[in-house]
Short mmCIF file of C-alpha atoms in Angstrom, two decimals:
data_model
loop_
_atom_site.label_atom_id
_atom_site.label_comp_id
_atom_site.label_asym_id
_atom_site.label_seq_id
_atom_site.Cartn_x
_atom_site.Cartn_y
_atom_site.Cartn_z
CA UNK A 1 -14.87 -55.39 -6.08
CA UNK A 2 -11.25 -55.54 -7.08
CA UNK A 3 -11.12 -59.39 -6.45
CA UNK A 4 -13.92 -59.42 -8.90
CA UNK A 5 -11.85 -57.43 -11.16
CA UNK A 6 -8.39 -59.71 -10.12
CA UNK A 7 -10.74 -63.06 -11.16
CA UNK A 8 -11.89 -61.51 -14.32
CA UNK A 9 -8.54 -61.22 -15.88
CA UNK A 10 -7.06 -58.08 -17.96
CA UNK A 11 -10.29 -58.41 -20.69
CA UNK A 12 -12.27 -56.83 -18.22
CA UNK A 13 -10.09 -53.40 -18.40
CA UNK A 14 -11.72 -53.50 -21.67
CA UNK A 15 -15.20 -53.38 -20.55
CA UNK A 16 -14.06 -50.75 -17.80
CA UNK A 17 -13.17 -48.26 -19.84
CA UNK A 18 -16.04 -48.99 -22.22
CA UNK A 19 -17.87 -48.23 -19.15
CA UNK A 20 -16.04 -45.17 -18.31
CA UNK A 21 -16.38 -43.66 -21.40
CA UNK A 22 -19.99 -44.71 -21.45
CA UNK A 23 -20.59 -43.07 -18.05
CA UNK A 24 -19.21 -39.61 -19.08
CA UNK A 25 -21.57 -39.79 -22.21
CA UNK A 26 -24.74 -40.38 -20.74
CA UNK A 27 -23.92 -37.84 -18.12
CA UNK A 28 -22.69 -34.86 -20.67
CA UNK A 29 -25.75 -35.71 -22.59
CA UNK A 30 -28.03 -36.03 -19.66
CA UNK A 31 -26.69 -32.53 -18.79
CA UNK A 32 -26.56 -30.75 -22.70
CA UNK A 33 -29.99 -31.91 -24.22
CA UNK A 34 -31.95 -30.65 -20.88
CA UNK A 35 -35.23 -29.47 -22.33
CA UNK A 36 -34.81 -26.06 -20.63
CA UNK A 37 -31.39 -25.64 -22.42
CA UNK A 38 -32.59 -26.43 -25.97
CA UNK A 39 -36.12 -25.41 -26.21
CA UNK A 40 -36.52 -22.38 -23.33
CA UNK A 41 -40.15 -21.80 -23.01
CA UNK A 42 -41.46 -18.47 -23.81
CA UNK A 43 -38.54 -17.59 -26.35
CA UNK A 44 -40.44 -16.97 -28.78
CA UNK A 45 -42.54 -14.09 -27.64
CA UNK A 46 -39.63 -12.98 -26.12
CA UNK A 47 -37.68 -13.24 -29.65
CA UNK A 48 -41.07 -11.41 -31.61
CA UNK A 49 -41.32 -8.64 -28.73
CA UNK A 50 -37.35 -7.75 -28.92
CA UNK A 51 -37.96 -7.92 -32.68
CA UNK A 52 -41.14 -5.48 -32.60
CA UNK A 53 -39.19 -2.91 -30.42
CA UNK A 54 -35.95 -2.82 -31.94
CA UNK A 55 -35.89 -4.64 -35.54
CA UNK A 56 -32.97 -7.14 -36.35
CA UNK A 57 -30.41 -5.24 -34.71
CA UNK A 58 -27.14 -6.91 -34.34
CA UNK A 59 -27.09 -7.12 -30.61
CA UNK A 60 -30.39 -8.50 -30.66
CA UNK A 61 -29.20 -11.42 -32.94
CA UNK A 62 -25.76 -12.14 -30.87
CA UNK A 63 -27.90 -12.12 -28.16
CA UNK A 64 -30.08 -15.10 -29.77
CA UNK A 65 -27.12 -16.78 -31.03
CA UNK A 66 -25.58 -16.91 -27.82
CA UNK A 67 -28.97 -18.34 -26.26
CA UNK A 68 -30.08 -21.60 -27.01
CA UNK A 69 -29.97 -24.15 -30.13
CA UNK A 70 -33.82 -22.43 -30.58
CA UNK A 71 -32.06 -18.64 -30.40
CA UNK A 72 -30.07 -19.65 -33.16
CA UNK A 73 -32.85 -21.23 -35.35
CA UNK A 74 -34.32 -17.63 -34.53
CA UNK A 75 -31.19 -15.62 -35.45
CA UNK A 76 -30.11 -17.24 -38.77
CA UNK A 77 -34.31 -16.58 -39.66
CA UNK A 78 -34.14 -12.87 -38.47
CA UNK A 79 -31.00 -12.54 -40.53
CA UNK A 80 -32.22 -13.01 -43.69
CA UNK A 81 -36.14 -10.90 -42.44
CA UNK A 82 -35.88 -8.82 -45.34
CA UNK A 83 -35.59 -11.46 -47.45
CA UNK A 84 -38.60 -13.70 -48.69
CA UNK A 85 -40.33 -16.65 -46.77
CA UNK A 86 -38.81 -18.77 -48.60
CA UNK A 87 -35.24 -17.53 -48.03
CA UNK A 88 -35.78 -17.06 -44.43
CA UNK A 89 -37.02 -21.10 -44.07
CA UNK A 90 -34.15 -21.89 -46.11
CA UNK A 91 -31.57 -20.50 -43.89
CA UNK A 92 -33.35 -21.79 -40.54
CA UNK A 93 -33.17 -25.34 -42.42
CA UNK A 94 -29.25 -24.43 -42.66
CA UNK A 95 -28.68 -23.56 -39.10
CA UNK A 96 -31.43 -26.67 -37.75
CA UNK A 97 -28.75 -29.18 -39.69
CA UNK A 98 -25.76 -28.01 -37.64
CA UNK A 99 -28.04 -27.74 -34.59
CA UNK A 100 -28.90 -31.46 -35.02
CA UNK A 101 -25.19 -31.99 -35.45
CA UNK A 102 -24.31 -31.06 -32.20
CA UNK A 103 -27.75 -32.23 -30.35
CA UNK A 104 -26.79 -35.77 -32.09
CA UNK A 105 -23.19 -35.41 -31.00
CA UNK A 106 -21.44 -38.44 -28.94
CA UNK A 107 -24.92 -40.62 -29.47
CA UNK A 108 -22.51 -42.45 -31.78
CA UNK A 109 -19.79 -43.27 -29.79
CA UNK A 110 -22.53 -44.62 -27.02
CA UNK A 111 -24.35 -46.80 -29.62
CA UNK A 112 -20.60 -48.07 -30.73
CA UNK A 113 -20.30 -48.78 -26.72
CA UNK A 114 -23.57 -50.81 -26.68
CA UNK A 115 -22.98 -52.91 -29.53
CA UNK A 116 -18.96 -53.67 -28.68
CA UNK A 117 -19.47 -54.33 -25.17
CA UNK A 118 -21.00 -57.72 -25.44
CA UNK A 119 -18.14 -58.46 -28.02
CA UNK A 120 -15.56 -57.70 -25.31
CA UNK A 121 -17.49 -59.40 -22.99
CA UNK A 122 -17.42 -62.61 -25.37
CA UNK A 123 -13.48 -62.05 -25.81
CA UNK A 124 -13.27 -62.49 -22.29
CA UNK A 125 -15.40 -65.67 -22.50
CA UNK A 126 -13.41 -67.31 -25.03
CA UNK A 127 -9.86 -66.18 -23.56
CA UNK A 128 -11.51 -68.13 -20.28
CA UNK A 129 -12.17 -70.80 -22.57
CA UNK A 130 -8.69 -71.11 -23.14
CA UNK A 131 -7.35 -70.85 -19.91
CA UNK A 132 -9.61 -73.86 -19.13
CA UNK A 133 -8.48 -76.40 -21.85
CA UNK A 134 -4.81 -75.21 -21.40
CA UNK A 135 -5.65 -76.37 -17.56
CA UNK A 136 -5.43 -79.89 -18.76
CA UNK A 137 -2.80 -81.80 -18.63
CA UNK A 138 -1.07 -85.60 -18.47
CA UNK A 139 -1.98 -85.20 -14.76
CA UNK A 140 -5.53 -84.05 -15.38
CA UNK A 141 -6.86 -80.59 -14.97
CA UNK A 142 -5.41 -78.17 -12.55
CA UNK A 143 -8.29 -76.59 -10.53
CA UNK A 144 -6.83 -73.82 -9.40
CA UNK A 145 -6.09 -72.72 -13.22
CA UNK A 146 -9.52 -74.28 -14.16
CA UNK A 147 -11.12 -72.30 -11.64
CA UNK A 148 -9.73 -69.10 -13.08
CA UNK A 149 -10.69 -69.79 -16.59
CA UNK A 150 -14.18 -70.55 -15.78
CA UNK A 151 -14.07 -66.54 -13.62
CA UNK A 152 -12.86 -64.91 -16.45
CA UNK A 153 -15.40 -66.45 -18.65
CA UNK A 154 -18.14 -65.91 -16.49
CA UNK A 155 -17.55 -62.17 -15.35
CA UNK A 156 -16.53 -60.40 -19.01
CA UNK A 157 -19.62 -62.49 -19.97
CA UNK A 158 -22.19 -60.61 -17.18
CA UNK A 159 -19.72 -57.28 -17.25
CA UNK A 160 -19.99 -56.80 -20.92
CA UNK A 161 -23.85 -57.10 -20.67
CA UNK A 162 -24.35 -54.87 -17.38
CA UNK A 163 -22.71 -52.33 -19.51
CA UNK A 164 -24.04 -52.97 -22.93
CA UNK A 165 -27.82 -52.87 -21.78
CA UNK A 166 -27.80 -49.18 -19.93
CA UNK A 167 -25.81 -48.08 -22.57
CA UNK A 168 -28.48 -49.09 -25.17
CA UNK A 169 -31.53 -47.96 -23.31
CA UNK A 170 -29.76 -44.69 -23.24
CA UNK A 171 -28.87 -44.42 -26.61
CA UNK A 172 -32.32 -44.73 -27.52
CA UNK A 173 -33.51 -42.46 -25.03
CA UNK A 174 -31.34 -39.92 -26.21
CA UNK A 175 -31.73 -40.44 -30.08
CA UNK A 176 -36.18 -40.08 -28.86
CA UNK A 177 -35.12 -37.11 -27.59
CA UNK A 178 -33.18 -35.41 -29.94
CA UNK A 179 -36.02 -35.94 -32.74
CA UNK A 180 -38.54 -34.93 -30.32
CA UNK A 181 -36.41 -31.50 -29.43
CA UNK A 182 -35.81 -30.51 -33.39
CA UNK A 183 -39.09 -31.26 -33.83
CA UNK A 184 -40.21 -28.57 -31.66
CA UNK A 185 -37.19 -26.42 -32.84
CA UNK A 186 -38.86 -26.18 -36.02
CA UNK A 187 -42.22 -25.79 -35.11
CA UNK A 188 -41.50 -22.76 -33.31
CA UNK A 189 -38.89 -20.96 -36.63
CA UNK A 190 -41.92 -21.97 -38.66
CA UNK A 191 -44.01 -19.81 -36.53
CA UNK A 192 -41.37 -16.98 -36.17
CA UNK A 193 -40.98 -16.81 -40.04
CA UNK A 194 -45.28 -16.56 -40.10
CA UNK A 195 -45.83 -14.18 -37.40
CA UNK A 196 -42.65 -11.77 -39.13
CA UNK A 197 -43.84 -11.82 -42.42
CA UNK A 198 -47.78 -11.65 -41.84
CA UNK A 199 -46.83 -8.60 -39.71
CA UNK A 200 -44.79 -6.99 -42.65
CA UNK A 201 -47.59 -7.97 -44.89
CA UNK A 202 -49.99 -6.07 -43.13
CA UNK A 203 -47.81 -3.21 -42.43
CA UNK A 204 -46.97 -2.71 -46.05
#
């Protein structure tokens, strides 16, 4: 591997960090938007039984906050309980915009990463490029130098792609995800805000 790495020249330290940094994204990602993490099921009839027993006590809505992206949808809706429907989707809609925030976060930093790393990898190319016409001379070309043009072009060329393409079909994995997660999210304060107000409705 590192005479694959020696024949590629220094533009492949480019792509290698690219990849790094690529790596460590997918994996924190892979790790942070786990569906049990975001969306824990059965939270909301946990949420609405805590909330029968003991109102929107404060420890109750650390407690939420604390949770899960969901327990804070919940929390920033039980805050404002007393309030109207409308007030209590409105400051859900608040918290589910900083939620997204930091569900989307890094996704684009990885999409820069897919796009650039075929760029390096063409840098690479055309440096190799160079190395082979400046391989000519009176004398003709020198293979040895020739040799190591045509490696550098080659390898950036395939590095830059074998780290481009995971990096994309990850990207859009993620960014599925993320709209399929806040999607849910919302579904479920909707039906918190319902359930709380029909029952205050009918208690009134």
């Amino acid at each position: 591997m590192w005479a694959i790495v020696e024949a590629a020249g220094w533009p492949i330290w480019t792509i290698i960090a690219a990849s790094v940094v690529s790596l460590a994204i997918i994996l924190e990602r892979l790790f942070t938007l786990r569906r049990g993490a975001v969306v824990p099921v059965g939270l909301l009839a946990q949420t609405l039984q805590e909330y029968r027993r003991v109102g929107d006590r404060d420890d109750l809505l650390q407690k939420l906050q604390q949770h899960s992206p969901l327990g804070r949808l919940f929390a920033a809706g039980l805050r404002n309980v007393h309030g109207s429907r409308e007030v209590m989707k409105e400051s859900i809609e608040d918290e589910g915009r900083q939620v997204a925030y930091q569900l989307e976060r890094l996704l684009t930093s990885l999409g820069t990463i897919a796009a650039m790393a075929p760029l390096l990898g063409l840098l690479g190319t055309v440096i190799g490029m160079i190395e082979i016409f400046g391989s000519q001379n009176g004398n003709g070309a020198n293979p040895q130098q020739l040799a190591h043009g045509i490696s550098v072009a080659l390898y950036n060329t395939a590095f830059g792609l074998i780290v481009a393409i995971p990096s994309m079909m990850f990207y859009r994995y993620f960014r599925s995800k993320v709209d399929g997660l806040l999607v849910e999210m919302e579904a479920q304060a909707i039906k918190l805000v319902e359930v709380v107000h029909g029952e205050r409705k009918n208690g009134s």
